[in-house]
Amino acid sequence: MNPLIGNLLGDDSLRFTHKDKNGKPKPNCNASYAMTLKNKDYIYHLWKNIYNSICTNVEPKPWPNHITGKPVIQYTFSTRSLPSLTLLHSQWYKWCEKKGV
């Protein structure tokens, strides 16, 4: 959990991405990681070696998507939605106008 907290203190975040049929967030959140191109090797290391037990098999993706025609400026990946991440979210974020800040 220590690497997770360290990364979250940087530019990473916890978020609710899945919604129910009424548009309300489902009960668990995930962690989202994004790093610049110069950190591409590091983000792959995090995904493959540090967070592999809580991630899906989807490799880090370039952003923006190549379909947009814009140059890639960062790589991103997310973890699975988990109760332990939701617990961290409840301790670190507060809800303001339907958004966690």
Coordinates of N, CA, C and O in Angstrom, one line a residue:
M1 N 0.8 -1.2 0.0 CA 0.0 0.0 0.0 C 0.9 1.3 0.0 O 0.4 2.3 -0.5
N2 N 2.1 1.2 0.5 CA 3.0 2.4 0.5 C 3.2 3.0 -0.8 O 3.2 4.2 -1.0
P3 N 3.6 2.2 -1.9 CA 3.8 2.8 -3.2 C 2.5 3.5 -3.7 O 2.6 4.6 -4.3
L4 N 1.4 2.9 -3.4 CA 0.1 3.5 -3.8 C -0.1 4.9 -3.2 O -0.4 5.8 -3.9
I5 N 0.1 5.0 -1.9 CA -0.1 6.3 -1.2 C 1.0 7.3 -1.8 O 0.6 8.4 -2.0
G6 N 2.2 6.9 -1.9 CA 3.2 7.8 -2.5 C 2.8 8.3 -3.9 O 2.9 9.5 -4.1
N7 N 2.3 7.4 -4.7 CA 1.9 7.9 -6.1 C 0.6 8.8 -6.0 O 0.5 9.7 -6.7
L8 N -0.3 8.4 -5.1 CA -1.5 9.2 -4.9 C -1.1 10.6 -4.4 O -1.9 11.6 -4.7
L9 N -0.1 10.8 -3.7 CA 0.3 12.1 -3.2 C 0.9 12.9 -4.3 O 1.0 14.2 -4.2
G10 N 1.3 12.3 -5.4 CA 1.7 13.0 -6.6 C 0.6 13.3 -7.5 O -0.4 13.9 -7.1
D11 N 0.6 12.9 -8.8 CA -0.4 13.3 -9.7 C -1.5 12.3 -9.9 O -2.3 12.5 -10.8
D12 N -1.5 11.2 -9.2 CA -2.5 10.2 -9.4 C -3.7 10.5 -8.6 O -3.8 11.4 -7.8
S13 N -4.8 9.7 -8.9 CA -6.1 10.0 -8.2 C -6.9 8.7 -8.0 O -6.7 7.7 -8.7
L14 N -7.9 8.8 -7.1 CA -8.9 7.8 -6.9 C -10.2 8.3 -7.5 O -10.5 9.5 -7.3
R15 N -10.9 7.4 -8.2 CA -12.1 7.9 -8.8 C -13.1 6.8 -9.0 O -12.8 5.6 -9.1
F16 N -14.4 7.2 -9.0 CA -15.5 6.3 -9.3 C -15.8 6.4 -10.8 O -16.2 7.4 -11.3
T17 N -15.5 5.3 -11.5 CA -15.7 5.3 -13.0 C -16.9 4.6 -13.5 O -17.4 4.8 -14.5
H18 N -17.4 3.6 -12.7 CA -18.5 2.8 -13.1 C -19.8 3.3 -12.5 O -19.8 3.7 -11.3
K19 N -20.8 3.4 -13.3 CA -22.1 3.9 -12.8 C -23.2 2.9 -13.0 O -23.1 2.0 -13.9
D20 N -24.2 3.0 -12.1 CA -25.4 2.1 -12.2 C -26.3 2.6 -13.3 O -26.1 3.7 -13.9
K21 N -27.5 2.0 -13.5 CA -28.4 2.4 -14.5 C -29.0 3.8 -14.3 O -29.5 4.4 -15.2
N22 N -28.9 4.3 -13.1 CA -29.4 5.6 -12.7 C -28.4 6.7 -12.8 O -28.6 7.8 -12.5
G23 N -27.2 6.3 -13.2 CA -26.1 7.2 -13.4 C -25.3 7.5 -12.1 O -24.5 8.4 -12.1
K24 N -25.6 6.8 -11.0 CA -24.9 7.0 -9.8 C -23.7 6.1 -9.7 O -23.7 5.0 -10.3
P25 N -22.6 6.6 -9.0 CA -21.4 5.8 -9.0 C -21.7 4.4 -8.3 O -22.5 4.4 -7.3
K26 N -21.1 3.4 -8.8 CA -21.1 2.1 -8.2 C -20.3 2.2 -6.9 O -19.5 3.1 -6.7
P27 N -20.4 1.2 -6.0 CA -19.8 1.3 -4.7 C -18.3 1.4 -4.6 O -17.8 1.9 -3.6
N28 N -17.5 1.0 -5.5 CA -16.1 1.0 -5.4 C -15.4 1.9 -6.4 O -15.9 2.1 -7.5
C29 N -14.2 2.4 -6.0 CA -13.5 3.3 -7.0 C -12.2 2.6 -7.4 O -11.8 1.6 -6.8
N30 N -11.5 3.2 -8.3 CA -10.2 2.7 -8.8 C -9.2 3.8 -8.7 O -9.5 5.0 -8.4
A31 N -7.9 3.4 -8.9 CA -6.8 4.4 -8.9 C -6.5 4.6 -10.4 O -6.4 3.7 -11.2
S32 N -6.2 5.9 -10.7 CA -5.8 6.3 -12.1 C -4.4 6.9 -12.0 O -4.2 7.8 -11.2
Y33 N -3.6 6.5 -12.9 CA -2.2 6.9 -13.0 C -2.0 7.6 -14.4 O -2.4 7.0 -15.4
A34 N -1.3 8.7 -14.4 CA -0.9 9.4 -15.6 C 0.4 10.0 -15.5 O 0.7 10.7 -14.5
M35 N 1.3 9.8 -16.4 CA 2.6 10.3 -16.4 C 3.1 10.8 -17.8 O 2.7 10.2 -18.8
T36 N 4.0 11.7 -17.8 CA 4.5 12.3 -19.1 C 5.3 11.2 -19.8 O 5.7 10.2 -19.3
L37 N 5.5 11.5 -21.1 CA 6.3 10.6 -22.0 C 7.6 10.3 -21.4 O 8.1 9.1 -21.6
K38 N 8.3 11.2 -20.7 CA 9.6 10.9 -20.2 C 9.6 9.9 -19.1 O 10.6 9.3 -18.8
N39 N 8.4 9.6 -18.5 CA 8.2 8.6 -17.5 C 7.6 7.3 -18.0 O 7.0 6.5 -17.2
K40 N 7.6 7.1 -19.3 CA 6.9 6.0 -19.9 C 7.4 4.7 -19.3 O 6.6 3.8 -19.0
D41 N 8.7 4.5 -19.2 CA 9.3 3.3 -18.6 C 8.8 3.1 -17.2 O 8.5 2.0 -16.8
Y42 N 8.8 4.2 -16.4 CA 8.4 4.1 -15.0 C 6.9 3.7 -14.9 O 6.5 2.8 -14.1
I43 N 6.0 4.2 -15.8 CA 4.6 3.9 -15.6 C 4.4 2.4 -16.0 O 3.6 1.7 -15.4
Y44 N 5.2 1.9 -17.0 CA 5.1 0.5 -17.3 C 5.6 -0.4 -16.2 O 5.0 -1.4 -15.9
H45 N 6.6 0.1 -15.5 CA 7.2 -0.6 -14.3 C 6.1 -0.7 -13.2 O 5.9 -1.7 -12.6
L46 N 5.4 0.5 -12.9 CA 4.4 0.5 -11.9 C 3.3 -0.5 -12.3 O 2.8 -1.3 -11.5
W47 N 2.8 -0.5 -13.5 CA 1.7 -1.3 -14.0 C 2.1 -2.8 -13.9 O 1.3 -3.6 -13.4
K48 N 3.3 -3.1 -14.4 CA 3.7 -4.5 -14.5 C 4.2 -5.1 -13.2 O 4.0 -6.3 -12.9
N49 N 4.9 -4.4 -12.4 CA 5.6 -4.9 -11.2 C 5.1 -4.5 -9.9 O 5.2 -5.3 -8.9
I50 N 4.6 -3.3 -9.8 CA 4.1 -2.8 -8.5 C 2.6 -3.0 -8.3 O 2.2 -3.5 -7.2
Y51 N 1.8 -2.7 -9.3 CA 0.4 -2.8 -9.1 C -0.3 -3.9 -9.9 O -1.5 -4.0 -10.1
N52 N 0.5 -4.9 -10.4 CA 0.0 -5.9 -11.2 C -1.1 -6.7 -10.5 O -2.0 -7.2 -11.2
S53 N -1.1 -6.8 -9.2 CA -2.1 -7.6 -8.5 C -3.5 -6.9 -8.4 O -4.5 -7.5 -8.2
I54 N -3.5 -5.6 -8.7 CA -4.8 -4.9 -8.6 C -5.1 -4.3 -10.0 O -6.1 -3.6 -10.1
C55 N -4.4 -4.6 -11.0 CA -4.7 -4.0 -12.3 C -5.2 -5.1 -13.3 O -5.1 -6.3 -13.0
T56 N -5.9 -4.7 -14.3 CA -6.3 -5.6 -15.4 C -5.1 -5.8 -16.3 O -4.0 -5.3 -16.1
N57 N -5.3 -6.6 -17.3 CA -4.3 -6.9 -18.3 C -4.1 -5.8 -19.3 O -3.3 -5.9 -20.3
V58 N -4.9 -4.7 -19.2 CA -4.8 -3.6 -20.2 C -3.6 -2.8 -19.9 O -3.4 -2.2 -18.8
E59 N -2.7 -2.7 -20.9 CA -1.4 -2.0 -20.7 C -1.7 -0.5 -20.7 O -2.7 0.0 -21.1
P60 N -0.7 0.3 -20.1 CA -0.8 1.7 -20.1 C -1.1 2.2 -21.5 O -0.5 1.7 -22.5
K61 N -2.0 3.2 -21.6 CA -2.4 3.7 -22.9 C -1.8 5.1 -23.2 O -1.7 5.9 -22.2
P62 N -1.5 5.4 -24.4 CA -1.0 6.8 -24.7 C -2.2 7.7 -24.7 O -3.4 7.3 -25.0
W63 N -2.0 9.0 -24.3 CA -3.0 10.0 -24.3 C -2.5 11.3 -24.8 O -1.4 11.7 -24.5
P64 N -3.2 12.0 -25.7 CA -4.5 11.6 -26.2 C -4.4 10.4 -27.1 O -3.3 10.1 -27.6
N65 N -5.5 9.8 -27.4 CA -5.6 8.7 -28.3 C -5.1 9.1 -29.7 O -5.3 10.2 -30.1
H66 N -4.4 8.1 -30.3 CA -3.8 8.4 -31.6 C -4.8 8.8 -32.7 O -4.5 9.5 -33.6
I67 N -6.1 8.4 -32.5 CA -7.1 8.7 -33.4 C -7.4 10.2 -33.5 O -7.8 10.7 -34.6
T68 N -7.1 10.9 -32.4 CA -7.3 12.4 -32.4 C -6.4 13.1 -33.3 O -6.6 14.3 -33.7
G69 N -5.2 12.5 -33.7 CA -4.2 13.2 -34.5 C -3.3 14.1 -33.7 O -2.4 14.7 -34.2
K70 N -3.6 14.2 -32.4 CA -2.8 15.1 -31.5 C -1.6 14.3 -31.0 O -1.7 13.1 -30.9
P71 N -0.5 14.9 -30.7 CA 0.7 14.2 -30.2 C 0.5 13.7 -28.8 O -0.2 14.3 -28.0
V72 N 1.0 12.5 -28.6 CA 0.9 11.8 -27.3 C 1.7 12.6 -26.3 O 2.9 13.0 -26.6
I73 N 1.1 13.0 -25.1 CA 1.9 13.7 -24.1 C 2.0 12.9 -22.8 O 2.8 13.3 -22.0
Q74 N 1.3 11.9 -22.7 CA 1.4 11.1 -21.4 C 0.9 9.6 -21.7 O 0.2 9.3 -22.7
Y75 N 1.1 8.8 -20.7 CA 0.6 7.4 -20.6 C -0.2 7.3 -19.4 O 0.1 7.8 -18.3
T76 N -1.3 6.5 -19.5 CA -2.2 6.3 -18.3 C -2.6 4.9 -18.2 O -2.5 4.1 -19.1
F77 N -2.9 4.5 -16.9 CA -3.5 3.2 -16.7 C -4.3 3.3 -15.4 O -4.2 4.3 -14.6
S78 N -5.2 2.4 -15.2 CA -6.1 2.4 -14.0 C -6.1 1.0 -13.4 O -5.8 0.0 -14.0
T79 N -6.4 1.0 -12.1 CA -6.5 -0.3 -11.4 C -8.0 -0.8 -11.5 O -8.8 -0.1 -12.0
R80 N -8.2 -2.0 -11.0 CA -9.6 -2.4 -10.8 C -10.3 -1.6 -9.7 O -9.6 -1.0 -8.9
S81 N -11.6 -1.6 -9.7 CA -12.3 -1.0 -8.6 C -12.3 -1.9 -7.4 O -12.7 -3.1 -7.5
L82 N -11.9 -1.4 -6.3 CA -11.7 -2.2 -5.1 C -12.2 -1.5 -3.8 O -12.1 -0.3 -3.7
P83 N -12.8 -2.3 -2.9 CA -13.2 -1.7 -1.6 C -12.1 -1.0 -0.8 O -12.3 0.1 -0.2
S84 N -10.8 -1.5 -0.9 CA -9.7 -0.8 -0.2 C -9.5 0.5 -0.7 O -9.1 1.5 0.0
L85 N -9.6 0.7 -2.0 CA -9.4 2.0 -2.6 C -10.5 3.0 -2.3 O -10.3 4.2 -2.1
T86 N -11.7 2.4 -2.2 CA -12.9 3.2 -1.8 C -12.7 3.7 -0.3 O -13.0 4.9 0.0
L87 N -12.1 2.9 0.5 CA -11.9 3.3 1.9 C -10.9 4.5 1.9 O -11.1 5.5 2.6
L88 N -9.8 4.4 1.1 CA -8.9 5.5 1.0 C -9.6 6.8 0.5 O -9.4 7.9 1.0
H89 N -10.4 6.6 -0.5 CA -11.2 7.7 -1.1 C -12.0 8.4 0.0 O -12.0 9.6 0.0
S90 N -12.7 7.6 0.8 CA -13.5 8.2 1.8 C -12.7 9.0 2.9 O -13.2 9.9 3.5
Q91 N -11.4 8.6 3.0 CA -10.6 9.3 4.0 C -9.9 10.5 3.4 O -9.5 11.5 4.1
W92 N -9.6 10.5 2.1 CA -8.9 11.6 1.5 C -9.7 12.6 0.7 O -9.2 13.8 0.5
Y93 N -10.9 12.3 0.3 CA -11.7 13.2 -0.6 C -13.0 13.6 0.2 O -13.5 12.8 1.0
K94 N -13.5 14.7 -0.2 CA -14.8 15.1 0.3 C -15.6 15.4 -0.9 O -15.1 15.8 -1.9
W95 N -16.9 15.2 -0.8 CA -17.8 15.5 -1.9 C -18.3 16.9 -2.0 O -18.8 17.4 -1.0
C96 N -18.1 17.5 -3.1 CA -18.5 18.9 -3.3 C -19.2 18.9 -4.7 O -18.6 18.6 -5.7
E97 N -20.5 19.2 -4.7 CA -21.3 19.3 -5.9 C -21.2 18.1 -6.8 O -20.8 18.1 -7.9
K98 N -21.4 16.9 -6.1 CA -21.4 15.6 -6.8 C -20.0 15.2 -7.4 O -19.9 14.4 -8.2
K99 N -18.9 15.8 -6.8 CA -17.6 15.5 -7.3 C -16.6 15.4 -6.1 O -16.7 16.2 -5.2
G100 N -15.8 14.4 -6.1 CA -14.8 14.2 -5.0 C -13.6 15.1 -5.2 O -13.0 15.1 -6.3
V101 N -13.3 15.9 -4.2 CA -12.1 16.8 -4.3 C -11.2 16.6 -3.1 O -11.6 16.1 -2.1

